Amino acid sequence: MRLVYKSVLSFTAILLILTSCSSKNKNKNQGTDPANSKPLDTTALLAYNPKNADKKIDEVMKELHRTRGFNGNVLVAKKGKIVYENAIGWADYLHRDSLKLSYQFELASVTKTMTSTAILMLMERGKLTLDDNVKKFFPDFPYDGITIRLLLTHRSGMMNYVYFIDDIYRSQHLNQRKGLTNADAMKMIAEYKPRPFNVPNKRFLYNNSNFMVLGAIIEKVSGMSYADFMKQNVFIPASMMHTNVYSKAVYDKIPVHVVGHDRGQWRYSVAQNFLDGPVGDKGVYSTVGDLFLFDRALRAGRLLKQATLDSAYVPRNPMLHGHFSYGYGWRTFTAPGQQVIYHTGWWHGFRHIYLRDMKNDITIVLLSNLANGSLLKLDDLFKAAGMPIVRKSAYNGNGDTSDD
C-alpha cells in the first residue's frame, strides 16, 4: 500500500512539473508574460493636480504659446508621475471651441509606433516573421525583395502612396470625399505599378507607404480590421480607453472635436478626405493621457517582451548628426548614457512629438492642431524636464524636419 502511495505521489509530482513546463512554453509562445496582465492603475497614473504643476515647465509652455503660437495639449511625466498637463488654445478656431485634455487628436505618424507594436506582437505569436516578403501576403504586389523588416525601418525604397494616389484621384476626377481602404490602396499599387524611388535596402527613406502596407498586412494576417485588432490587442491591454482608429472609409465625418489647421494660420482648417482612409501610417486618434499610458504599458511588458522592445529601439539606419536614427517604428536619439525613443507626426494641420526618455524615465507628449513650427523650439522644455535636447540641428548641420 505504501509503495502504491509513493508511486501516486511521484506521478503527481511529475505531472505538476510537466504541466508547469507546458504552461511556461505556452506563455512563451503567446508573447507577453501573463504576470503582467494585471490592469494598469490608471487612477494613480493619471492623477494630477494643476496646483502642483512644475513651475519651470509651466513657464516654458506659456512662453511657447505666447511667442511661438503653440496650440495644443501637453503632458510631461517623470518616473510614472504626471508633473505637468495642460490644454492650450483652440480645438476648432472657426467655432471658438477651446481645447480640453480629453479631446482626441489625429496622431499622424505617431500612429507608426502602435503599428510597429502590433507587427511585433504578431511576430511574437508566430503569425509572421520580419523577413517575410510582402508578396507572401499580397502575391500581386509589384515589387520584389521588400520584407516586413524593410518596411519597419523605412528601407523598402517604395514610392509615397499619398502622392501617387492623390495624382490619380485628381487626374481621373474621382470622389475625394470617400476614403479608400488599405486594401484599395494595395490594389491600386498592384494595378498601376508606380515606379519605386530606389531598390530595397539601399538607404533610409522615410515614407508613409511602408506603414500603410504594414497596416494592410496586419489586417490580412489577423483576419480583422486594423481598427478592431488595435483596439483588442493594443488599446484595451494598455488601458487606452480614449483611443480609436478612425478612417474616412468607415466614417463620413470623423467623430472628434479637434480640427487641424495648416500653414500656421487659423483660416486653413483642414477637412478630411480620401487620403484619411488608409491607416497604419496614421489614423489613430488619441489623447495625451492615453499616450502616457501607452508608454507605461510598454515599460511594464504588457504588450511585448522586453527583448522584442529592445530590438525595436536599436538604430537600424546610419546615424544622422551622430545621434539620430530609426528602429522598428521608432525614431531614436542615442548619446553616451542616454537613450530617447520618440516619434514625430505631421498630417492635415496636426503636428506632434512624443518622446520617451528611457534612462531618466521622462515622457513628453505634445499634440498640436496648428502646424506652425512651434515644436521646433523645444530646447527650453527639454532642459526644464531634465532630458537631452532632441533636435537634429542642435548638434551639427541642418536639421531634417520634412520627413514626418
Tab-separated table of C-alpha atoms in Angstrom:
chain	number	residue	atom	x	y	z
A	1	MET	CA	0.000	0.000	0.000
A	2	ARG	CA	2.877	2.337	0.921
A	3	LEU	CA	4.552	1.571	-2.431
A	4	VAL	CA	1.356	2.462	-4.323
A	5	TYR	CA	1.035	5.672	-2.310
A	6	LYS	CA	4.640	6.678	-3.132
A	7	SER	CA	4.061	5.862	-6.791
A	8	VAL	CA	0.966	8.086	-6.859
A	9	LEU	CA	2.912	10.917	-5.234
A	10	SER	CA	5.753	10.534	-7.736
A	11	PHE	CA	3.327	10.511	-10.676
A	12	THR	CA	1.561	13.594	-9.317
A	13	ALA	CA	4.868	15.445	-8.910
A	14	ILE	CA	5.918	14.584	-12.467
A	15	LEU	CA	2.516	15.681	-13.780
A	16	LEU	CA	2.809	19.017	-11.993
A	17	ILE	CA	6.287	19.587	-13.423
A	18	LEU	CA	5.133	18.741	-16.953
A	19	THR	CA	2.080	20.961	-16.594
A	20	SER	CA	4.250	23.822	-15.343
A	21	CYS	CA	6.681	23.421	-18.242
A	22	SER	CA	3.828	23.249	-20.722
A	23	SER	CA	2.306	26.378	-19.232
A	24	LYS	CA	5.634	28.223	-19.438
A	25	ASN	CA	6.138	27.155	-23.040
A	26	LYS	CA	2.602	28.206	-23.879
A	27	ASN	CA	3.137	31.586	-22.273
A	28	LYS	CA	6.410	31.961	-24.150
A	29	ASN	CA	4.749	31.207	-27.443
A	30	GLN	CA	1.942	33.647	-26.754
A	31	GLY	CA	4.377	36.516	-26.347
A	32	THR	CA	3.835	38.724	-23.322
A	33	ASP	CA	4.010	37.377	-19.784
A	34	PRO	CA	0.587	36.841	-18.148
A	35	ALA	CA	2.172	38.040	-14.911
A	36	ASN	CA	1.926	41.482	-16.476
A	37	SER	CA	-1.753	41.091	-17.365
A	38	LYS	CA	-2.905	42.995	-14.290
A	39	PRO	CA	-4.579	46.213	-15.490
A	40	LEU	CA	-2.642	49.428	-15.092
A	41	ASP	CA	-3.692	51.581	-12.159
A	42	THR	CA	-4.917	54.371	-14.403
A	43	THR	CA	-6.386	56.341	-11.498
A	44	ALA	CA	-2.967	56.641	-9.890
A	45	LEU	CA	-1.081	57.136	-13.152
A	46	LEU	CA	-3.378	59.876	-14.471
A	47	ALA	CA	-3.730	61.664	-11.126
A	48	TYR	CA	-2.740	65.314	-11.471
A	49	ASN	CA	-3.393	68.485	-9.521
A	50	PRO	CA	-2.760	71.697	-11.514
A	51	LYS	CA	-1.778	73.382	-8.245
A	52	ASN	CA	1.277	71.117	-8.207
A	53	ALA	CA	2.310	71.860	-11.773
A	54	ASP	CA	6.046	72.028	-12.425
A	55	LYS	CA	6.619	75.800	-12.443
A	56	LYS	CA	9.567	75.769	-14.852
A	57	ILE	CA	7.694	73.663	-17.411
A	58	ASP	CA	4.616	75.866	-16.999
A	59	GLU	CA	6.685	78.973	-17.737
A	60	VAL	CA	8.212	77.341	-20.815
A	61	MET	CA	4.826	76.305	-22.224
A	62	LYS	CA	3.266	79.724	-21.623
A	63	GLU	CA	6.214	81.324	-23.391
A	64	LEU	CA	5.945	78.833	-26.272
A	65	HIS	CA	2.283	79.716	-26.639
A	66	ARG	CA	2.902	83.468	-26.411
A	67	THR	CA	5.924	83.781	-28.690
A	68	ARG	CA	5.694	80.760	-30.992
A	69	GLY	CA	1.949	80.249	-31.209
A	70	PHE	CA	1.875	76.750	-29.759
A	71	ASN	CA	-1.717	75.495	-29.754
A	72	GLY	CA	-2.424	72.046	-28.372
A	73	ASN	CA	-2.334	69.660	-25.427
A	74	VAL	CA	0.771	68.809	-23.435
A	75	LEU	CA	1.760	66.251	-20.799
A	76	VAL	CA	5.084	65.769	-19.038
A	77	ALA	CA	5.666	62.862	-16.661
A	78	LYS	CA	8.672	61.827	-14.612
A	79	LYS	CA	9.139	58.311	-13.250
A	80	GLY	CA	5.497	57.460	-13.866
A	81	LYS	CA	4.034	60.617	-12.312
A	82	ILE	CA	2.483	63.488	-14.277
A	83	VAL	CA	4.238	66.725	-13.340
A	84	TYR	CA	2.591	68.958	-15.930
A	85	GLU	CA	-0.545	68.742	-18.064
A	86	ASN	CA	-2.411	71.448	-19.932
A	87	ALA	CA	-4.760	72.220	-22.815
A	88	ILE	CA	-3.729	75.439	-24.545
A	89	GLY	CA	-5.789	77.215	-27.203
A	90	TRP	CA	-8.488	76.256	-29.657
A	91	ALA	CA	-9.801	72.866	-30.737
A	92	ASP	CA	-11.680	74.419	-33.644
A	93	TYR	CA	-10.941	78.085	-34.254
A	94	LEU	CA	-13.928	78.637	-36.549
A	95	HIS	CA	-16.370	77.700	-33.768
A	96	ARG	CA	-14.188	79.066	-30.941
A	97	ASP	CA	-14.151	75.668	-29.239
A	98	SER	CA	-11.455	75.579	-26.547
A	99	LEU	CA	-9.249	72.521	-26.209
A	100	LYS	CA	-9.851	70.028	-23.419
A	101	LEU	CA	-7.464	67.371	-22.185
A	102	SER	CA	-9.992	64.673	-23.029
A	103	TYR	CA	-10.079	65.644	-26.726
A	104	GLN	CA	-8.660	63.191	-29.254
A	105	PHE	CA	-6.097	64.301	-31.855
A	106	GLU	CA	-5.310	62.604	-35.153
A	107	LEU	CA	-1.876	61.256	-34.196
A	108	ALA	CA	-0.500	61.390	-37.732
A	109	SER	CA	2.817	59.491	-37.835
A	110	VAL	CA	2.859	58.864	-34.085
A	111	THR	CA	0.482	56.083	-35.197
A	112	LYS	CA	3.533	54.262	-36.569
A	113	THR	CA	4.704	53.433	-33.033
A	114	MET	CA	1.496	51.486	-32.470
A	115	THR	CA	1.532	49.810	-35.877
A	116	SER	CA	5.048	48.547	-35.213
A	117	THR	CA	3.894	47.293	-31.802
A	118	ALA	CA	1.116	45.313	-33.496
A	119	ILE	CA	3.506	43.836	-36.084
A	120	LEU	CA	5.974	42.768	-33.390
A	121	MET	CA	3.088	41.305	-31.406
A	122	LEU	CA	2.104	39.160	-34.404
A	123	MET	CA	5.756	38.128	-34.722
A	124	GLU	CA	5.857	37.008	-31.086
A	125	ARG	CA	2.707	34.960	-31.698
A	126	GLY	CA	4.303	33.197	-34.656
A	127	LYS	CA	1.942	34.717	-37.214
A	128	LEU	CA	4.728	36.280	-39.269
A	129	THR	CA	8.476	36.874	-39.328
A	130	LEU	CA	10.280	40.123	-40.006
A	131	ASP	CA	11.941	38.539	-43.040
A	132	ASP	CA	8.615	37.626	-44.650
A	133	ASN	CA	8.243	39.114	-48.119
A	134	VAL	CA	5.216	41.336	-48.788
A	135	LYS	CA	4.390	39.020	-51.702
A	136	LYS	CA	3.650	36.272	-49.164
A	137	PHE	CA	0.574	38.231	-48.121
A	138	PHE	CA	-0.149	40.083	-51.382
A	139	PRO	CA	1.016	37.955	-54.358
A	140	ASP	CA	0.233	40.731	-56.855
A	141	PHE	CA	2.432	43.252	-55.042
A	142	PRO	CA	4.601	44.616	-57.888
A	143	TYR	CA	7.954	44.943	-56.091
A	144	ASP	CA	10.473	42.215	-55.298
A	145	GLY	CA	12.640	41.926	-52.213
A	146	ILE	CA	10.583	44.026	-49.795
A	147	THR	CA	10.302	42.445	-46.355
A	148	ILE	CA	8.452	43.443	-43.200
A	149	ARG	CA	11.797	44.411	-41.662
A	150	LEU	CA	12.477	46.850	-44.503
A	151	LEU	CA	9.014	48.369	-44.101
A	152	LEU	CA	9.526	48.835	-40.344
A	153	THR	CA	12.838	50.618	-40.913
A	154	HIS	CA	11.807	52.692	-43.976
A	155	ARG	CA	14.276	50.920	-46.233
A	156	SER	CA	11.839	49.471	-48.766
A	157	GLY	CA	12.554	52.040	-51.486
A	158	MET	CA	8.830	52.355	-52.244
A	159	MET	CA	7.235	55.474	-53.691
A	160	ASN	CA	4.973	57.535	-51.420
A	161	TYR	CA	1.436	56.256	-51.935
A	162	VAL	CA	-0.029	59.573	-50.738
A	163	TYR	CA	1.286	61.467	-53.780
A	164	PHE	CA	0.791	58.588	-56.204
A	165	ILE	CA	-2.888	58.100	-55.286
A	166	ASP	CA	-3.547	61.825	-54.996
A	167	ASP	CA	-2.374	62.258	-58.603
A	168	ILE	CA	-4.752	59.506	-59.776
A	169	TYR	CA	-7.726	60.953	-57.895
A	170	ARG	CA	-7.129	64.403	-59.314
A	171	SER	CA	-6.409	63.338	-62.900
A	172	GLN	CA	-9.420	60.990	-63.018
A	173	HIS	CA	-11.710	63.335	-61.061
A	174	LEU	CA	-12.583	60.649	-58.515
A	175	ASN	CA	-14.732	61.262	-55.425
A	176	GLN	CA	-12.392	62.802	-52.849
A	177	ARG	CA	-14.901	62.771	-50.013
A	178	LYS	CA	-14.996	58.990	-49.631
A	179	GLY	CA	-11.934	57.414	-48.086
A	180	LEU	CA	-10.179	54.442	-49.622
A	181	THR	CA	-9.131	51.442	-47.560
A	182	ASN	CA	-5.687	49.891	-47.226
A	183	ALA	CA	-6.893	47.064	-49.449
A	184	ASP	CA	-7.960	49.647	-52.059
A	185	ALA	CA	-4.525	51.277	-51.904
A	186	MET	CA	-2.809	47.897	-52.310
A	187	LYS	CA	-4.968	47.140	-55.355
A	188	MET	CA	-4.057	50.477	-56.930
A	189	ILE	CA	-0.364	49.814	-56.352
A	190	ALA	CA	-0.738	46.381	-57.951
A	191	GLU	CA	-2.647	47.817	-60.910
A	192	TYR	CA	-0.605	50.941	-61.678
A	193	LYS	CA	2.802	49.671	-60.520
A	194	PRO	CA	4.224	53.118	-59.717
A	195	ARG	CA	7.960	53.413	-60.058
A	196	PRO	CA	9.803	52.977	-56.726
A	197	PHE	CA	12.309	55.555	-55.506
A	198	ASN	CA	15.139	53.028	-55.301
A	199	VAL	CA	15.942	49.352	-54.810
A	200	PRO	CA	15.095	47.724	-51.461
A	201	ASN	CA	17.532	48.174	-48.575
A	202	LYS	CA	19.666	50.751	-50.395
A	203	ARG	CA	19.094	53.538	-47.879
A	204	PHE	CA	16.741	55.027	-45.306
A	205	LEU	CA	13.845	56.868	-46.927
A	206	TYR	CA	11.036	57.882	-44.594
A	207	ASN	CA	7.822	57.061	-46.387
A	208	ASN	CA	4.173	56.595	-45.370
A	209	SER	CA	3.820	53.715	-47.845
A	210	ASN	CA	5.830	51.456	-45.558
A	211	PHE	CA	3.374	51.636	-42.695
A	212	MET	CA	0.274	51.687	-44.873
A	213	VAL	CA	1.469	48.315	-46.218
A	214	LEU	CA	2.126	47.127	-42.644
A	215	GLY	CA	-1.452	48.110	-41.783
A	216	ALA	CA	-2.665	46.004	-44.702
A	217	ILE	CA	-0.533	43.072	-43.518
A	218	ILE	CA	-1.992	43.322	-40.006
A	219	GLU	CA	-5.473	43.047	-41.498
A	220	LYS	CA	-4.528	40.132	-43.766
A	221	VAL	CA	-2.734	38.134	-41.048
A	222	SER	CA	-5.236	38.740	-38.252
A	223	GLY	CA	-8.411	38.495	-40.330
A	224	MET	CA	-9.592	41.631	-38.524
A	225	SER	CA	-9.813	45.278	-39.456
A	226	TYR	CA	-6.843	47.345	-38.337
A	227	ALA	CA	-9.204	49.245	-36.034
A	228	ASP	CA	-10.502	46.094	-34.320
A	229	PHE	CA	-7.089	44.488	-33.989
A	230	MET	CA	-5.576	47.593	-32.443
A	231	LYS	CA	-8.447	48.046	-30.029
A	232	GLN	CA	-8.446	44.461	-28.786
A	233	ASN	CA	-4.696	43.855	-28.736
A	234	VAL	CA	-3.109	47.239	-28.023
A	235	PHE	CA	-5.537	49.855	-26.736
A	236	ILE	CA	-7.526	47.774	-24.246
A	237	PRO	CA	-4.497	45.913	-22.792
A	238	ALA	CA	-2.767	49.280	-22.375
A	239	SER	CA	-5.895	50.784	-20.726
A	240	MET	CA	-6.099	53.349	-23.536
A	241	MET	CA	-9.835	53.864	-23.282
A	242	HIS	CA	-9.822	57.171	-25.183
A	243	THR	CA	-8.008	55.904	-28.252
A	244	ASN	CA	-9.593	54.789	-31.532
A	245	VAL	CA	-8.840	54.228	-35.188
A	246	TYR	CA	-10.977	56.408	-37.434
A	247	SER	CA	-10.918	56.013	-41.207
A	248	LYS	CA	-12.811	58.015	-43.817
A	249	ALA	CA	-13.508	54.685	-45.484
A	250	VAL	CA	-15.764	53.930	-42.491
A	251	TYR	CA	-16.864	57.356	-41.213
A	252	ASP	CA	-18.427	60.092	-43.314
A	253	LYS	CA	-17.268	62.503	-40.616
A	254	ILE	CA	-14.523	61.632	-38.155
A	255	PRO	CA	-16.211	61.877	-34.707
A	256	VAL	CA	-13.734	64.136	-32.894
A	257	HIS	CA	-13.742	67.746	-31.701
A	258	VAL	CA	-10.242	68.773	-32.757
A	259	VAL	CA	-9.725	70.271	-36.225
A	260	GLY	CA	-6.311	70.511	-37.860
A	261	HIS	CA	-5.177	73.957	-39.010
A	262	ASP	CA	-2.466	74.086	-41.648
A	263	ARG	CA	0.223	76.534	-42.785
A	264	GLY	CA	0.372	78.067	-39.329
A	265	GLN	CA	-2.805	80.034	-39.914
A	266	TRP	CA	-6.261	79.604	-38.435
A	267	ARG	CA	-8.063	80.194	-41.720
A	268	TYR	CA	-6.628	76.962	-43.147
A	269	SER	CA	-8.777	74.439	-41.298
A	270	VAL	CA	-8.371	71.028	-42.913
A	271	ALA	CA	-11.295	68.770	-43.837
A	272	GLN	CA	-10.611	65.044	-44.024
A	273	ASN	CA	-10.680	63.473	-47.474
A	274	PHE	CA	-9.974	60.171	-49.264
A	275	LEU	CA	-6.376	60.127	-48.005
A	276	ASP	CA	-7.693	59.857	-44.441
A	277	GLY	CA	-8.927	56.380	-45.341
A	278	PRO	CA	-5.740	54.259	-45.217
A	279	VAL	CA	-4.487	53.569	-41.691
A	280	GLY	CA	-1.328	52.239	-40.087
A	281	ASP	CA	0.829	55.140	-41.198
A	282	LYS	CA	-1.728	57.399	-39.460
A	283	GLY	CA	-5.374	57.036	-38.444
A	284	VAL	CA	-5.080	56.523	-34.686
A	285	TYR	CA	-6.788	59.237	-32.623
A	286	SER	CA	-5.767	59.621	-29.014
A	287	THR	CA	-5.169	61.897	-26.026
A	288	VAL	CA	-2.050	62.989	-24.162
A	289	GLY	CA	-3.152	60.842	-21.219
A	290	ASP	CA	-3.559	57.697	-23.302
A	291	LEU	CA	-0.140	58.171	-24.892
A	292	PHE	CA	1.316	58.307	-21.385
A	293	LEU	CA	-0.498	55.043	-20.607
A	294	PHE	CA	0.936	53.533	-23.808
A	295	ASP	CA	4.397	54.376	-22.503
A	296	ARG	CA	3.653	52.764	-19.133
A	297	ALA	CA	2.152	49.648	-20.726
A	298	LEU	CA	5.261	49.172	-22.878
A	299	ARG	CA	7.563	49.672	-19.907
A	300	ALA	CA	5.515	47.197	-17.839
A	301	GLY	CA	5.756	44.496	-20.519
A	302	ARG	CA	2.006	44.373	-21.053
A	303	LEU	CA	2.260	44.440	-24.847
A	304	LEU	CA	5.632	42.992	-25.855
A	305	LYS	CA	8.537	41.108	-24.313
A	306	GLN	CA	11.473	43.219	-23.198
A	307	ALA	CA	13.773	41.574	-25.732
A	308	THR	CA	11.360	42.481	-28.515
A	309	LEU	CA	11.134	46.074	-27.303
A	310	ASP	CA	14.909	46.295	-27.096
A	311	SER	CA	15.146	45.156	-30.710
A	312	ALA	CA	12.654	47.843	-31.760
A	313	TYR	CA	14.776	50.555	-30.152
A	314	VAL	CA	18.038	49.579	-31.861
A	315	PRO	CA	19.104	52.144	-34.501
A	316	ARG	CA	18.632	50.342	-37.816
A	317	ASN	CA	19.924	53.105	-40.087
A	318	PRO	CA	23.102	55.190	-40.281
A	319	MET	CA	23.289	57.856	-37.586
A	320	LEU	CA	22.297	61.389	-38.561
A	321	HIS	CA	24.330	64.101	-36.828
A	322	GLY	CA	25.876	61.341	-34.736
A	323	HIS	CA	22.782	60.811	-32.585
A	324	PHE	CA	19.622	60.222	-34.620
A	325	SER	CA	18.374	57.104	-36.360
A	326	TYR	CA	15.279	54.923	-36.822
A	327	GLY	CA	14.478	51.493	-35.386
A	328	TYR	CA	11.307	49.454	-35.823
A	329	GLY	CA	8.658	52.175	-35.922
A	330	TRP	CA	10.523	54.466	-33.516
A	331	ARG	CA	12.897	57.353	-34.067
A	332	THR	CA	15.952	57.093	-31.861
A	333	PHE	CA	18.290	59.516	-30.101
A	334	THR	CA	21.408	57.996	-28.569
A	335	ALA	CA	24.285	59.601	-26.720
A	336	PRO	CA	26.697	58.309	-24.067
A	337	GLY	CA	24.483	57.157	-21.213
A	338	GLN	CA	21.338	58.499	-22.881
A	339	GLN	CA	18.554	56.956	-24.959
A	340	VAL	CA	15.378	58.687	-26.106
A	341	ILE	CA	12.801	56.819	-28.184
A	342	TYR	CA	10.373	59.113	-29.929
A	343	HIS	CA	8.252	59.889	-32.953
A	344	THR	CA	7.013	62.958	-34.712
A	345	GLY	CA	3.812	63.466	-36.660
A	346	TRP	CA	2.666	65.891	-39.313
A	347	TRP	CA	-0.593	65.489	-41.250
A	348	HIS	CA	-3.517	67.689	-42.333
A	349	GLY	CA	-2.899	70.509	-39.880
A	350	PHE	CA	-1.716	68.331	-36.981
A	351	ARG	CA	1.866	68.321	-35.755
A	352	HIS	CA	3.119	66.317	-32.780
A	353	ILE	CA	6.095	64.956	-30.912
A	354	TYR	CA	6.008	62.009	-28.492
A	355	LEU	CA	9.181	61.373	-26.506
A	356	ARG	CA	10.178	58.612	-24.067
A	357	ASP	CA	13.456	59.140	-22.215
A	358	MET	CA	14.409	55.583	-21.361
A	359	LYS	CA	17.248	56.367	-18.932
A	360	ASN	CA	15.605	59.147	-16.917
A	361	ASP	CA	12.042	57.795	-17.273
A	362	ILE	CA	10.603	61.016	-18.652
A	363	THR	CA	7.648	61.128	-21.015
A	364	ILE	CA	6.725	64.215	-23.027
A	365	VAL	CA	3.618	64.377	-25.217
A	366	LEU	CA	2.898	67.438	-27.348
A	367	LEU	CA	-0.149	67.272	-29.625
A	368	SER	CA	-0.741	70.374	-31.740
A	369	ASN	CA	-3.521	71.195	-34.195
A	370	LEU	CA	-1.874	74.329	-35.563
A	371	ALA	CA	1.046	73.339	-37.782
A	372	ASN	CA	3.219	76.421	-37.312
A	373	GLY	CA	6.682	75.168	-36.419
A	374	SER	CA	6.351	75.830	-32.689
A	375	LEU	CA	7.503	72.269	-31.948
A	376	LEU	CA	10.880	73.078	-33.465
A	377	LYS	CA	11.620	75.355	-30.489
A	378	LEU	CA	11.598	72.938	-27.578
A	379	ASP	CA	15.130	73.236	-26.178
A	380	ASP	CA	13.924	75.062	-23.067
A	381	LEU	CA	11.275	72.392	-22.465
A	382	PHE	CA	13.834	69.605	-22.692
A	383	LYS	CA	16.099	71.436	-20.245
A	384	ALA	CA	13.243	72.102	-17.810
A	385	ALA	CA	12.205	68.445	-17.955
A	386	GLY	CA	15.770	67.254	-17.410
A	387	MET	CA	16.319	65.320	-20.631
A	388	PRO	CA	18.615	65.611	-23.670
A	389	ILE	CA	17.827	68.095	-26.429
A	390	VAL	CA	16.177	66.059	-29.164
A	391	ARG	CA	16.634	68.325	-32.159
A	392	LYS	CA	18.821	67.362	-35.072
A	393	SER	CA	20.206	70.803	-35.856
A	394	ALA	CA	21.215	71.268	-32.209
A	395	TYR	CA	24.321	69.192	-32.957
A	396	ASN	CA	25.723	69.848	-36.407
A	397	GLY	CA	24.403	70.621	-39.835
A	398	ASN	CA	20.813	71.480	-40.648
A	399	GLY	CA	18.006	69.577	-39.007
A	400	ASP	CA	15.764	67.416	-41.158
A	401	THR	CA	12.170	68.393	-40.415
A	402	SER	CA	10.495	67.343	-43.636
A	403	ASP	CA	10.205	63.606	-43.020
A	404	ASP	CA	7.256	63.400	-40.629
